[in-house]
Structures are given as structure tokens and as C-alpha cells.
Amino acid sequence: MAKKTNPGNMRKKKKRSAFGKAVRGLTTALLAVFLVIFLTSFFVGGYFFVNVMRVVGGDPVIDLDEAKQSRAQTTVIYANDKNGQPVEYARLHGEQNRMWLDLENMGEPREATGMPLIADAYVALEDKRFWDHKGVDWTRFVAVITTYEFTQGASTITQQLIKNVTQEKDVTAVRKYREILTALNMERNYAKTTILEGYLNELYLGRGCYGVKTGAERYFGKEVSELNIAECAALASITKAPSFYDPIKNLDNNRERMEYCLKEMRDQGKITREEYEEALAYPIEFQAEPAAAQQSQPEQVNNYYVDFIIDTVISDLKRQYDMSESEAWRKVYYGGLKIFAAVDMDIQKSMEDVFSKRTTFSELKGSAKNPIHAAMAVMDYEGRVVGIVGGAGQKPGNRSLNRAAQSWRQPGSTIKPLAVYGPAIEKDLIHWSTLTENSAIAYNGDMWPHNVDGTLGNGAYVTVQTAIEKSINTVSARTVYYTLKARAAFDFLKEHFGFAKLDDKRDPILEPMSVGSMTYGFSALEECAAYAVFGNGGTYYSPYCYFRVTDNTGNTVILEKKQTVKRAFSEDTAKVMNELLRTVPLDNYYSGNNAKNIGKFLKFGKTGTTSKNMDRWFSGGTPYYVGSVWFGYDTPSDLGDNMTNPSARIWMEVFNRIHGGLDSSKKFPASSKAVAKSYCTQTGKLATDNCPNTATGWYRTSNIPGECTSSHIADNGLGGAINNWIDRFLGGGATPRGTVPGRTATTVPDVTEPEGEEP
């Protein structure tokens, strides 16, 4: 009998079968998901583990040594004080005022911690477990999550240093993860003291100050090592929020956090209770905002010497290291350089005072569109630029036009000692008492040149000394045209001096070489260096404004002064020229009481005026310094001919000031090959008992004139002509073209100003 099937049971079996399949399917799916999660976690976790181990245990992620060298740091210019010790003179920086200070120079180690006081203040306030953790304060990190619910920060000093170096401050988990790994890596590769030093130099303290050194100087006017406990706490308190805790703007905010810092220092055993009480009671004095900032001036205007240094160092970096202009500029402003300047601070200050107040020329200003300016360079006799000013009145801004070093103007008669008389004496073509006719010459279809009195000369024969004293253009022109030659004069300038704008095609002709009507001309600095040869025995030294440039440590020399040093004139020629230039009358250029110092010293000098009175010059020196002054309109224009040379007056004022307290008995260099001799003023030859009028001149021993053989029967007419003929053939010595050795010397009338002019 067949077994009957129960439909209900069948349905139950089918349900159980479907349920089992579902369970098995779900189990399989769960196992698959678990397996995927497990494998994913394994691989991801493995990746993270490997990555953590690779980063944490690897080479430094951040090279602190490289970061130290590459950070934008303030460049400091130093100048020597009266004792020859370098003192800070100026700072150069862009938006960031940053100077690196080694931890050991931040103050004496404290007995309780072995650290400088400023370090203790920062550790107590910012990271009290700094000396114990390995880059991340996990205790603090967990507390921030569980207790403070992210209302407080957990970054350690190490992590803050990383943010300051990388400038990565986005609030993201990925950035935080990288920061943690980098912190662990940094702690494995660097000592705690190295990390702390980096942090104290990288942190921002507001008002453009980076690092505790610039912060201490800005807020307290002190070095970090000079700060007391209260000041260290106040400085450390700024870091969390530099604007909110700015002690000048928000004193109460800073005070509250400073007191909290002192409490932490006490509780952590970094200071005693007595020190804590004293610090709380200490009346902190913060430096007020500088006047320049109160007036909303964007930057402090450096003086012309600082600008001169900046331009020179940039130029030298470009040349020596093949840098671009922008690279050299960044190196100067952000490279943390130490520049040891050649400036004499007292001389520079005196010059700035004279030029800013327009002393001796206050009435000569020109117009707003075309002002009258002046510029001056002062040097010692071995190329050291002790002072330079590039304009009159208030300096308009940083790296403005320096007319003393960056403007070239025709030199007028100041070229004569350099290109005419000096070279001709050096070549034994002329001497002190060589006689030359004071008459124009036929040149380019006209009679040329005119003298300062407007005439073409009076036909009298005058000595070289008189020609220099009176700045007679006709004599200079004849000396170049007949005796020296224009090409020889030009070649002498080019070979022996440092003039940058000589024109090889247009300058080697008569007008530029004899009266200074050059294509471009000289700068005051160039002329100053050239005129130094007349006061130092004949050696040319190219000018320099710094002794050396080093990195921020002072140990690596980046640049050193490099000079061109060469013999321009022999010692005997330099001595003769010095004596000749000392006969130029300078008494007319004193003003007020400014002769009380400079009037005691030996002086040489030469004035210069260009055509249409567009430029006025004076170059000269004492046994201590040499200086050149240019005066004129920015856009060349007629200054007028009824003024006493303003350049000479400026020179006198400056030199009077800078010679106060100096020994006035100092002499110029002597030469055994230059001798003083008495000469006949009528023939220019060495005087004898028969000569009625004599004077003393200086001669190179290689070119001493013969004795005067004239009977002095008559100065002109037949007797004079006979004497001239006899002297020419029997008197001995070469007779340069354009000169007549036996002719009578005639005195040239005085003029308002002993000046020559260009054609």
C-alpha cells in the first residue's frame, strides 16, 4: 500500500530548504564580506604599517640643516665703531624679519633645566612633555579627543616646527597624519636641542618678526639673552595668536597668558616660587611703535651708503656666481648675509646732514620738474669709500638714484690734471714752469677755445702752474694739441683709471681731452678715486664699500673686497701734481665758520665747469681724505655764471666737519725724485743771480730745466726776440711745440672764479 504524502509537510520541508539556502547564502556573503574586509584591512594596515616604518625609521623627511640655510633670513650690515669693532648698521629684509640664533647664544643654561630661560618659557607653555615624548604627545592627543572634544590643540613643539617649515597648515586628517609621521621621523634623526633651536627660530611673533631674536629686539629692544623671566614669558605668550596677544596692541590679553606661562614654569619646576612672585611684580616695558610706522610709512628709507652696498653686492654676486638679477636680489634681502661695510659712520652722518639740509646751497633748488641736486663721494687713499651721498634734500626712497655712483656728467676742467698736465709731466713733455702761449688755436675752421673771461686769450706766455691755478683753457688745449696729443691723453685715462663710460670713438679728440666735453663723462665716485693718486703718491685704487660678505654664521666667506691696484703716476709726478694743485686758490669757498678745522690742513683741489654752466665740480683732498662733488640740474640746464662754485663750497663744509680732531700737521707723501727749485718767471728756466723775478717750483729730477741765460734786457721787442732765439738753440732742454721757453711770462688777471669751460 503506497505511502501517502502530506502536503503540509512538503510545504514545511520546502520552507526549511529555502531557509537553509538563505542562511547558507547569507553566511557565504558574510564570510565574503569579512574576507574582503579582512584582506583589505590586512593590506591597508600592512601598507600603513610599512609606510609608518619606512617614514619613521627612514632618512630625515625635513633636513633641518638645509632648512636653516634656505630660510628667508634678515641680512645685517655691520660697520666699525671708533674702536674698530663691528656694530650693526642696517638690516635688509622683505616682509620677514628673521635672524637665526643658536640655542647656546640664547642665554646662560639654567641650573634647574640646563636650558636658556627663553627655552624653558616656551617648553612650559607650549609643550610641557617635550623632553619626554618622541615627537607626538599621545597623552595630550587622546585627551584632546576624549576630554576637550578638539577645543584645544595637541601639537607638540616638534609638530609646530614642521608646520612652520613646510607652511602646510590645512585642517585635514591627511595633513595631520603626515605631520605625525614626520614628527616621529624628526625625533629619530635629530636631537631635542636641535629641534627646539629650529622651533625658536621659525616661530612667528607678529609685526614681521620671525624667531625669538627679532622678537626680543622688536618688543623689548634687547638681545634674547638679556630678557628676564617676565619678558621671556610675555614673548612666549605672543606665539599662539600673534595679533590677539600682541602686547603693544592688546596688553591685557598678553598679560593674562603671560601669567599663565609663569604659573606653568613654577609648577613644572623651571622657576622657584620666589622667581615667580618677582616676575609677576616686574613692570614690563614694551617698545612703542617706531615713528615711521606710526606715520604709516611702508618702509624705513636707507641712506645712500646702504643703497650703494646693496647695489654693489648684487653686482658682485651676479659676476662671481653667475646669478640672475632676481637671484642676487633675493640673496641680499633674504639670504641672512653678514655684510661688513667700509663706511665711516661719522663721516657718512656729516655728509647726510650737509646734503639733506642743503647747507651752503639752500637757495639753489631749481624746480619741482627739474630740481638742482648735488652728489659727493669721500674716500681714503687706498680705495675705501668712507662716505657717499647721491642727492640733495630728503632721500625719496630705497635704492633711489645715487648720482654719486650712477650718474655720469662731463667733468669740465677737473679733467685737466688727469688727462693733460699729469700725463704730460709723467712723459717729461712739460714741467712746472714750461711757458705756453695763452691764445686760442685755429681748429675746425674757427678759433678755439674761449677762457672763463670769454676771451680767446691775451697772447701772454704763462707757466703750467699759472694755467692750472687760473684754469686757462687755451693752455690746456695747446698742451694737448701740440705736445701730448688727444689719443695719448685718452689712452692714459683708459689705462690708468677706472672710468666706465669712456667713448673710444668720440672722446679721443681735442675738446673732450683738453676741457672735459666728453660724450658721457665721469661719476663723482670715479673722479674721487682718480684724484686720490695726487694725494697717495701716484697709485690708483679702485673704490670699495665692503670688506667681506659672509653667510649667517659668519664662518663662510661669500664675497671679499677685490680691488684694482695699479701705478697711475710715478711718485715724483704725483708729488709735482700735488704741489701744482695746492696752488689753486680755495679761500673763496669758505663760508660761515667752516674754515676753523679745514683751514689748518694742507689741501689740493681743482674746480670744473662745463659749457653753458650746466655742471659744477670740485675734486680735492687733504692728507687724510679725498673727495669729489658734482652739482647741477637733474636734466642739464644753465646754472648761471654769477655764482661761486657751489661744489667747492660743499666740499669745504663737509671736509671742515670730518677733520675735527685730526692732526693738522700730517703731510702728503714725499718723493726723492721730485725737488723744489727756484725758477725765472720770465723764461721758465732755473733762476740765476741775473733774474729779477723768481718763484719756486717742483720738478721731476728727470726733467729739470736748464739755467736761465737771458740778460733780461727787454721782455719784448728785438732784445726779447734775440734772447728767445739764443735760448732756443743754446739754452738746453727740449722745447715742446706751442711753447717758447725764452718768452716773458705775463700775469693773467684774476676772475670771479678760477674756472674753465667747454667749447
Coordinates of C-alpha atoms in Angstrom, one line a residue, residues 25 65 216 249 299 314 374 419 428 452 488 501 548 669 728 747:
G25 CA 23.9 32.2 1.2
D65 CA 70.3 72.0 8.4
A216 CA 63.1 90.3 21.5
K249 CA 48.0 96.4 20.8
E299 CA 59.4 101.0 5.0
I314 CA 74.1 92.3 -6.1
A374 CA 74.4 117.6 -5.7
A419 CA 94.4 113.8 -18.9
D428 CA 108.7 114.7 -19.4
V452 CA 86.4 131.8 -18.5
A488 CA 97.6 109.7 -25.8
K501 CA 81.9 105.5 -19.8
R548 CA 83.7 90.9 3.2
P669 CA 103.8 111.7 0.6
R728 CA 116.0 128.0 -28.2
T747 CA 100.3 137.5 -15.1

